[in-house]
Amino acid sequence: MSRGAEIAVDLRRQIQSGKYLPGDRLPRLADLMAMYETRSRSALDRALKELVAEGLLTVVHGSGIYVRRRQVVRRDLLAGLRMEYAAARRGADVQAGLFEAMTGTDAKVDITYHHVMASEQIARLLDVDAEHRLLVRTFRYVVEGAPHQVARSYLPAETAQRIGLNSPDDERPGVGTIAHLMAGGIAVDRAKLGFESRVPSAAEVAELAIPGGTSVFEHWRTLYRGCEPIEVSTAIVPGDRVAYEIDVNLTEGDR
């Protein structure tokens, strides 16, 4: 094992054991070289770059090298979907906000609206013609000061107008898309979910402040009224900031 690899192993162990906590600044490079009894700056640089690529460390230019803060959010998407649907059926707001209620984590959300022509993929999922005019609602979530996820909802423009979604001012905390649709007379009764893990685009790396080597989860949701697709949404979250789980009662429906 090279000296750089040995240093990386030891630093990784110290971070994972809690000697260096999230937000802590590592000793200066000269002090690290003395600590590891090495005169090889290149070996130390290789070790630090390896841990930065893993997302354990982050470099703040002009300040130093820090243990990266990482807020991992746990989400049961099936339970969250059921919660959103049940609240919509009751006509009740989720008081804490949907994301907060689903994850137990506080978040700040920035919402923007714009119109686009349907891409080939969205047109297929919504069963509309290519270039159909859509409203895109973008939700940017920030948890503990760091970008957590970006979610986008795609609605045919005429559907958005029918249910009264014309600007971000029409959004209310604790009221999800299903509730907006039902309040507008569109009875959603089915949802289809899909997941994939992939390499982020350059725009996603910048938008989500993703360290090198971090993949993203992208999950898709299509809402239906019967067999008719009504809305498509997608959420992109860095793979090291979320833990998905599904809790299923296997006896449900047994007689």
Short mmCIF file of C-alpha atoms in Angstrom, two decimals:
data_model
loop_
_atom_site.label_atom_id
_atom_site.label_comp_id
_atom_site.label_asym_id
_atom_site.label_seq_id
_atom_site.Cartn_x
_atom_site.Cartn_y
_atom_site.Cartn_z
CA MET A 1 0.00 0.00 0.00
CA SER A 2 1.34 3.43 -0.94
CA ARG A 3 1.99 6.07 1.70
CA GLY A 4 -0.86 8.17 0.34
CA ALA A 5 -3.26 5.23 0.64
CA GLU A 6 -2.10 4.58 4.22
CA ILE A 7 -2.77 8.20 5.18
CA ALA A 8 -6.22 8.06 3.54
CA VAL A 9 -7.09 4.90 5.49
CA ASP A 10 -6.08 6.47 8.80
CA LEU A 11 -7.84 9.80 8.18
CA ARG A 12 -10.97 7.97 7.06
CA ARG A 13 -10.90 5.91 10.25
CA GLN A 14 -10.51 9.01 12.41
CA ILE A 15 -13.44 10.73 10.69
CA GLN A 16 -15.66 7.66 10.97
CA SER A 17 -14.73 7.16 14.64
CA GLY A 18 -15.71 10.73 15.46
CA LYS A 19 -12.28 12.12 16.28
CA TYR A 20 -12.94 14.67 13.56
CA LEU A 21 -16.60 15.71 13.55
CA PRO A 22 -18.63 17.24 10.70
CA GLY A 23 -17.59 20.87 10.41
CA ASP A 24 -14.19 20.35 12.07
CA ARG A 25 -11.16 21.77 10.30
CA LEU A 26 -8.26 19.39 9.80
CA PRO A 27 -4.79 20.39 11.01
CA ARG A 28 -2.68 22.45 8.62
CA LEU A 29 -0.89 20.56 5.86
CA ALA A 30 2.49 21.02 7.59
CA ASP A 31 1.03 19.60 10.81
CA LEU A 32 -0.50 16.64 8.95
CA MET A 33 2.84 15.89 7.32
CA ALA A 34 4.49 15.94 10.74
CA MET A 35 1.71 13.79 12.22
CA TYR A 36 2.21 11.14 9.55
CA GLU A 37 5.99 11.50 9.57
CA THR A 38 6.19 12.09 5.84
CA ARG A 39 8.06 14.60 3.73
CA SER A 40 5.99 13.71 0.69
CA ARG A 41 3.50 16.49 0.03
CA SER A 42 2.24 14.57 -3.00
CA ALA A 43 1.34 11.53 -0.83
CA LEU A 44 -0.66 13.74 1.51
CA ASP A 45 -2.35 15.51 -1.43
CA ARG A 46 -3.39 12.15 -2.91
CA ALA A 47 -4.88 11.07 0.42
CA LEU A 48 -6.84 14.30 0.83
CA LYS A 49 -8.09 14.27 -2.76
CA GLU A 50 -9.30 10.70 -2.26
CA LEU A 51 -11.34 11.69 0.81
CA VAL A 52 -12.70 14.80 -0.94
CA ALA A 53 -13.82 12.58 -3.84
CA GLU A 54 -15.57 10.28 -1.34
CA GLY A 55 -17.44 13.26 0.08
CA LEU A 56 -15.82 13.01 3.52
CA LEU A 57 -13.83 16.24 3.24
CA THR A 58 -14.43 19.59 1.62
CA VAL A 59 -11.92 22.30 0.73
CA VAL A 60 -12.74 25.90 1.64
CA HIS A 61 -10.27 28.01 -0.29
CA GLY A 62 -8.45 30.49 1.91
CA SER A 63 -9.66 28.73 5.07
CA GLY A 64 -8.65 25.07 5.12
CA ILE A 65 -9.89 21.51 4.75
CA TYR A 66 -13.00 20.53 6.71
CA VAL A 67 -14.92 17.37 7.51
CA ARG A 68 -17.96 17.71 5.31
CA ARG A 69 -21.31 18.32 6.94
CA ARG A 70 -23.82 15.82 5.57
CA GLN A 71 -27.44 15.69 6.62
CA VAL A 72 -28.87 12.28 5.70
CA VAL A 73 -32.66 12.32 5.40
CA ARG A 74 -34.62 9.07 5.77
CA ARG A 75 -37.70 8.76 3.57
CA ASP A 76 -40.37 6.11 3.23
CA LEU A 77 -41.81 7.16 -0.11
CA LEU A 78 -44.78 4.80 0.08
CA ALA A 79 -45.81 6.09 3.52
CA GLY A 80 -45.30 9.66 2.31
CA LEU A 81 -47.50 9.09 -0.71
CA ARG A 82 -50.22 7.57 1.45
CA MET A 83 -50.01 10.51 3.86
CA GLU A 84 -50.33 13.04 1.02
CA TYR A 85 -53.30 11.19 -0.49
CA ALA A 86 -55.10 10.78 2.86
CA ALA A 87 -54.70 14.48 3.66
CA ALA A 88 -56.00 15.42 0.21
CA ARG A 89 -59.03 13.16 0.65
CA ARG A 90 -59.80 14.85 3.99
CA GLY A 91 -59.25 18.30 2.53
CA ALA A 92 -56.76 18.94 5.34
CA ASP A 93 -53.37 20.63 5.26
CA VAL A 94 -50.36 18.76 6.65
CA GLN A 95 -49.49 21.26 9.36
CA ALA A 96 -45.74 20.67 9.50
CA GLY A 97 -45.41 20.71 5.70
CA LEU A 98 -45.32 17.58 3.55
CA PHE A 99 -41.53 17.20 3.40
CA GLU A 100 -41.19 17.81 7.14
CA ALA A 101 -43.98 15.37 7.96
CA MET A 102 -42.55 12.70 5.66
CA THR A 103 -38.95 12.99 6.87
CA GLY A 104 -39.01 14.60 10.31
CA THR A 105 -36.54 17.14 8.93
CA ASP A 106 -36.98 20.90 8.65
CA ALA A 107 -36.33 22.39 5.23
CA LYS A 108 -36.52 25.72 3.49
CA VAL A 109 -38.17 25.56 0.07
CA ASP A 110 -37.77 27.96 -2.82
CA ILE A 111 -40.48 27.67 -5.49
CA THR A 112 -40.36 28.96 -9.05
CA TYR A 113 -42.78 28.63 -11.99
CA HIS A 114 -42.12 28.68 -15.71
CA HIS A 115 -43.71 27.31 -18.88
CA VAL A 116 -42.05 24.97 -21.38
CA MET A 117 -42.98 22.82 -24.34
CA ALA A 118 -43.17 19.13 -23.45
CA SER A 119 -40.03 17.12 -24.08
CA GLU A 120 -40.36 13.75 -25.76
CA GLN A 121 -40.09 11.91 -22.42
CA ILE A 122 -42.60 14.07 -20.54
CA ALA A 123 -44.99 14.05 -23.50
CA ARG A 124 -44.91 10.25 -23.47
CA LEU A 125 -45.52 10.03 -19.71
CA LEU A 126 -48.39 12.55 -19.83
CA ASP A 127 -49.78 11.12 -23.09
CA VAL A 128 -49.82 14.54 -24.76
CA ASP A 129 -48.45 15.76 -28.07
CA ALA A 130 -44.82 16.77 -28.27
CA GLU A 131 -44.45 20.51 -27.75
CA HIS A 132 -47.59 20.58 -25.58
CA ARG A 133 -47.39 23.62 -23.28
CA LEU A 134 -46.63 22.65 -19.67
CA LEU A 135 -46.31 24.44 -16.36
CA VAL A 136 -43.09 23.46 -14.56
CA ARG A 137 -43.10 24.04 -10.81
CA THR A 138 -39.57 23.79 -9.36
CA PHE A 139 -39.05 23.18 -5.64
CA ARG A 140 -35.51 23.63 -4.27
CA TYR A 141 -35.07 22.20 -0.76
CA VAL A 142 -32.33 23.37 1.62
CA VAL A 143 -31.59 21.40 4.80
CA GLU A 144 -29.29 22.90 7.44
CA GLY A 145 -28.01 25.47 4.97
CA ALA A 146 -27.09 22.94 2.26
CA PRO A 147 -29.01 22.07 -0.94
CA HIS A 148 -30.84 18.78 -0.40
CA GLN A 149 -32.95 18.10 -3.46
CA VAL A 150 -34.57 19.68 -6.50
CA ALA A 151 -38.07 18.54 -7.44
CA ARG A 152 -40.02 19.49 -10.55
CA SER A 153 -43.71 19.03 -11.30
CA TYR A 154 -44.97 18.97 -14.90
CA LEU A 155 -48.63 19.84 -15.48
CA PRO A 156 -50.41 20.56 -18.77
CA ALA A 157 -50.91 24.33 -18.77
CA GLU A 158 -54.69 23.98 -19.05
CA THR A 159 -54.78 21.64 -16.05
CA ALA A 160 -52.69 24.04 -13.97
CA GLN A 161 -55.03 26.90 -14.85
CA ARG A 162 -58.09 24.81 -14.02
CA ILE A 163 -56.83 24.01 -10.51
CA GLY A 164 -55.66 27.56 -9.85
CA LEU A 165 -51.89 27.18 -10.03
CA ASN A 166 -50.76 30.35 -11.74
CA SER A 167 -47.80 31.53 -9.65
CA PRO A 168 -45.72 30.42 -6.63
CA ASP A 169 -48.07 32.53 -4.48
CA ASP A 170 -50.71 29.85 -5.06
CA GLU A 171 -48.60 27.26 -3.22
CA ARG A 172 -49.27 26.64 0.48
CA PRO A 173 -47.11 24.70 2.96
CA GLY A 174 -48.62 21.29 3.66
CA VAL A 175 -50.70 21.23 0.47
CA GLY A 176 -49.36 18.88 -2.19
CA THR A 177 -50.16 18.38 -5.84
CA ILE A 178 -52.74 15.68 -5.11
CA ALA A 179 -54.66 18.12 -2.89
CA HIS A 180 -54.51 20.85 -5.57
CA LEU A 181 -55.85 18.42 -8.16
CA MET A 182 -58.66 17.11 -5.97
CA ALA A 183 -59.68 20.62 -4.92
CA GLY A 184 -59.92 21.43 -8.64
CA GLY A 185 -62.24 18.49 -9.29
CA ILE A 186 -59.63 16.03 -10.61
CA ALA A 187 -59.89 12.85 -8.57
CA VAL A 188 -56.44 11.23 -8.52
CA ASP A 189 -56.67 7.53 -7.70
CA ARG A 190 -53.37 5.96 -8.75
CA ALA A 191 -49.65 6.73 -8.70
CA LYS A 192 -46.68 5.08 -10.38
CA LEU A 193 -43.16 5.50 -8.98
CA GLY A 194 -39.81 4.87 -10.62
CA PHE A 195 -36.20 5.17 -9.39
CA GLU A 196 -32.76 5.29 -10.88
CA SER A 197 -29.25 6.09 -9.70
CA ARG A 198 -27.05 7.95 -12.15
CA VAL A 199 -24.15 10.34 -12.63
CA PRO A 200 -25.29 13.95 -12.19
CA SER A 201 -25.11 16.48 -14.99
CA ALA A 202 -22.82 19.50 -14.66
CA ALA A 203 -25.87 21.69 -13.96
CA GLU A 204 -26.99 19.33 -11.17
CA VAL A 205 -23.50 19.29 -9.62
CA ALA A 206 -23.64 23.09 -9.40
CA GLU A 207 -27.28 23.30 -8.28
CA LEU A 208 -26.91 20.70 -5.52
CA ALA A 209 -23.30 21.45 -4.53
CA ILE A 210 -22.34 17.81 -5.10
CA PRO A 211 -18.75 16.71 -4.35
CA GLY A 212 -16.90 14.77 -7.02
CA GLY A 213 -17.78 11.11 -7.33
CA THR A 214 -21.26 11.45 -5.80
CA SER A 215 -24.13 9.91 -7.75
CA VAL A 216 -27.72 11.11 -7.54
CA PHE A 217 -31.04 9.37 -7.07
CA GLU A 218 -33.77 10.45 -9.43
CA HIS A 219 -37.28 9.33 -8.63
CA TRP A 220 -40.24 9.82 -10.93
CA ARG A 221 -43.91 9.92 -10.02
CA THR A 222 -46.89 9.91 -12.35
CA LEU A 223 -50.37 10.64 -10.95
CA TYR A 224 -53.39 9.14 -12.70
CA ARG A 225 -57.15 9.50 -12.81
CA GLY A 226 -58.09 6.00 -13.84
CA CYS A 227 -55.81 5.32 -16.81
CA GLU A 228 -55.33 9.00 -17.64
CA PRO A 229 -51.96 10.50 -16.60
CA ILE A 230 -52.50 13.88 -14.93
CA GLU A 231 -49.14 15.04 -13.59
CA VAL A 232 -45.50 13.95 -13.73
CA SER A 233 -42.92 14.93 -11.15
CA THR A 234 -39.27 14.16 -10.63
CA ALA A 235 -36.94 14.73 -7.67
CA ILE A 236 -33.15 14.62 -7.75
CA VAL A 237 -31.20 14.18 -4.52
CA PRO A 238 -27.49 13.38 -3.96
CA GLY A 239 -27.02 9.74 -3.07
CA ASP A 240 -25.14 10.52 0.14
CA ARG A 241 -27.93 12.73 1.54
CA VAL A 242 -30.87 10.35 1.55
CA ALA A 243 -31.76 6.85 2.75
CA TYR A 244 -34.89 5.40 1.19
CA GLU A 245 -36.96 2.75 2.92
CA ILE A 246 -40.35 1.15 2.40
CA ASP A 247 -42.39 -0.37 5.22
CA VAL A 248 -45.02 -2.73 3.80
CA ASN A 249 -47.68 -4.70 5.68
CA LEU A 250 -47.54 -8.02 3.83
CA THR A 251 -50.79 -9.23 5.42
CA GLU A 252 -52.83 -6.26 4.18
CA GLY A 253 -55.68 -7.58 2.07
CA ASP A 254 -55.57 -11.10 3.55
CA ARG A 255 -58.92 -12.57 4.45
#
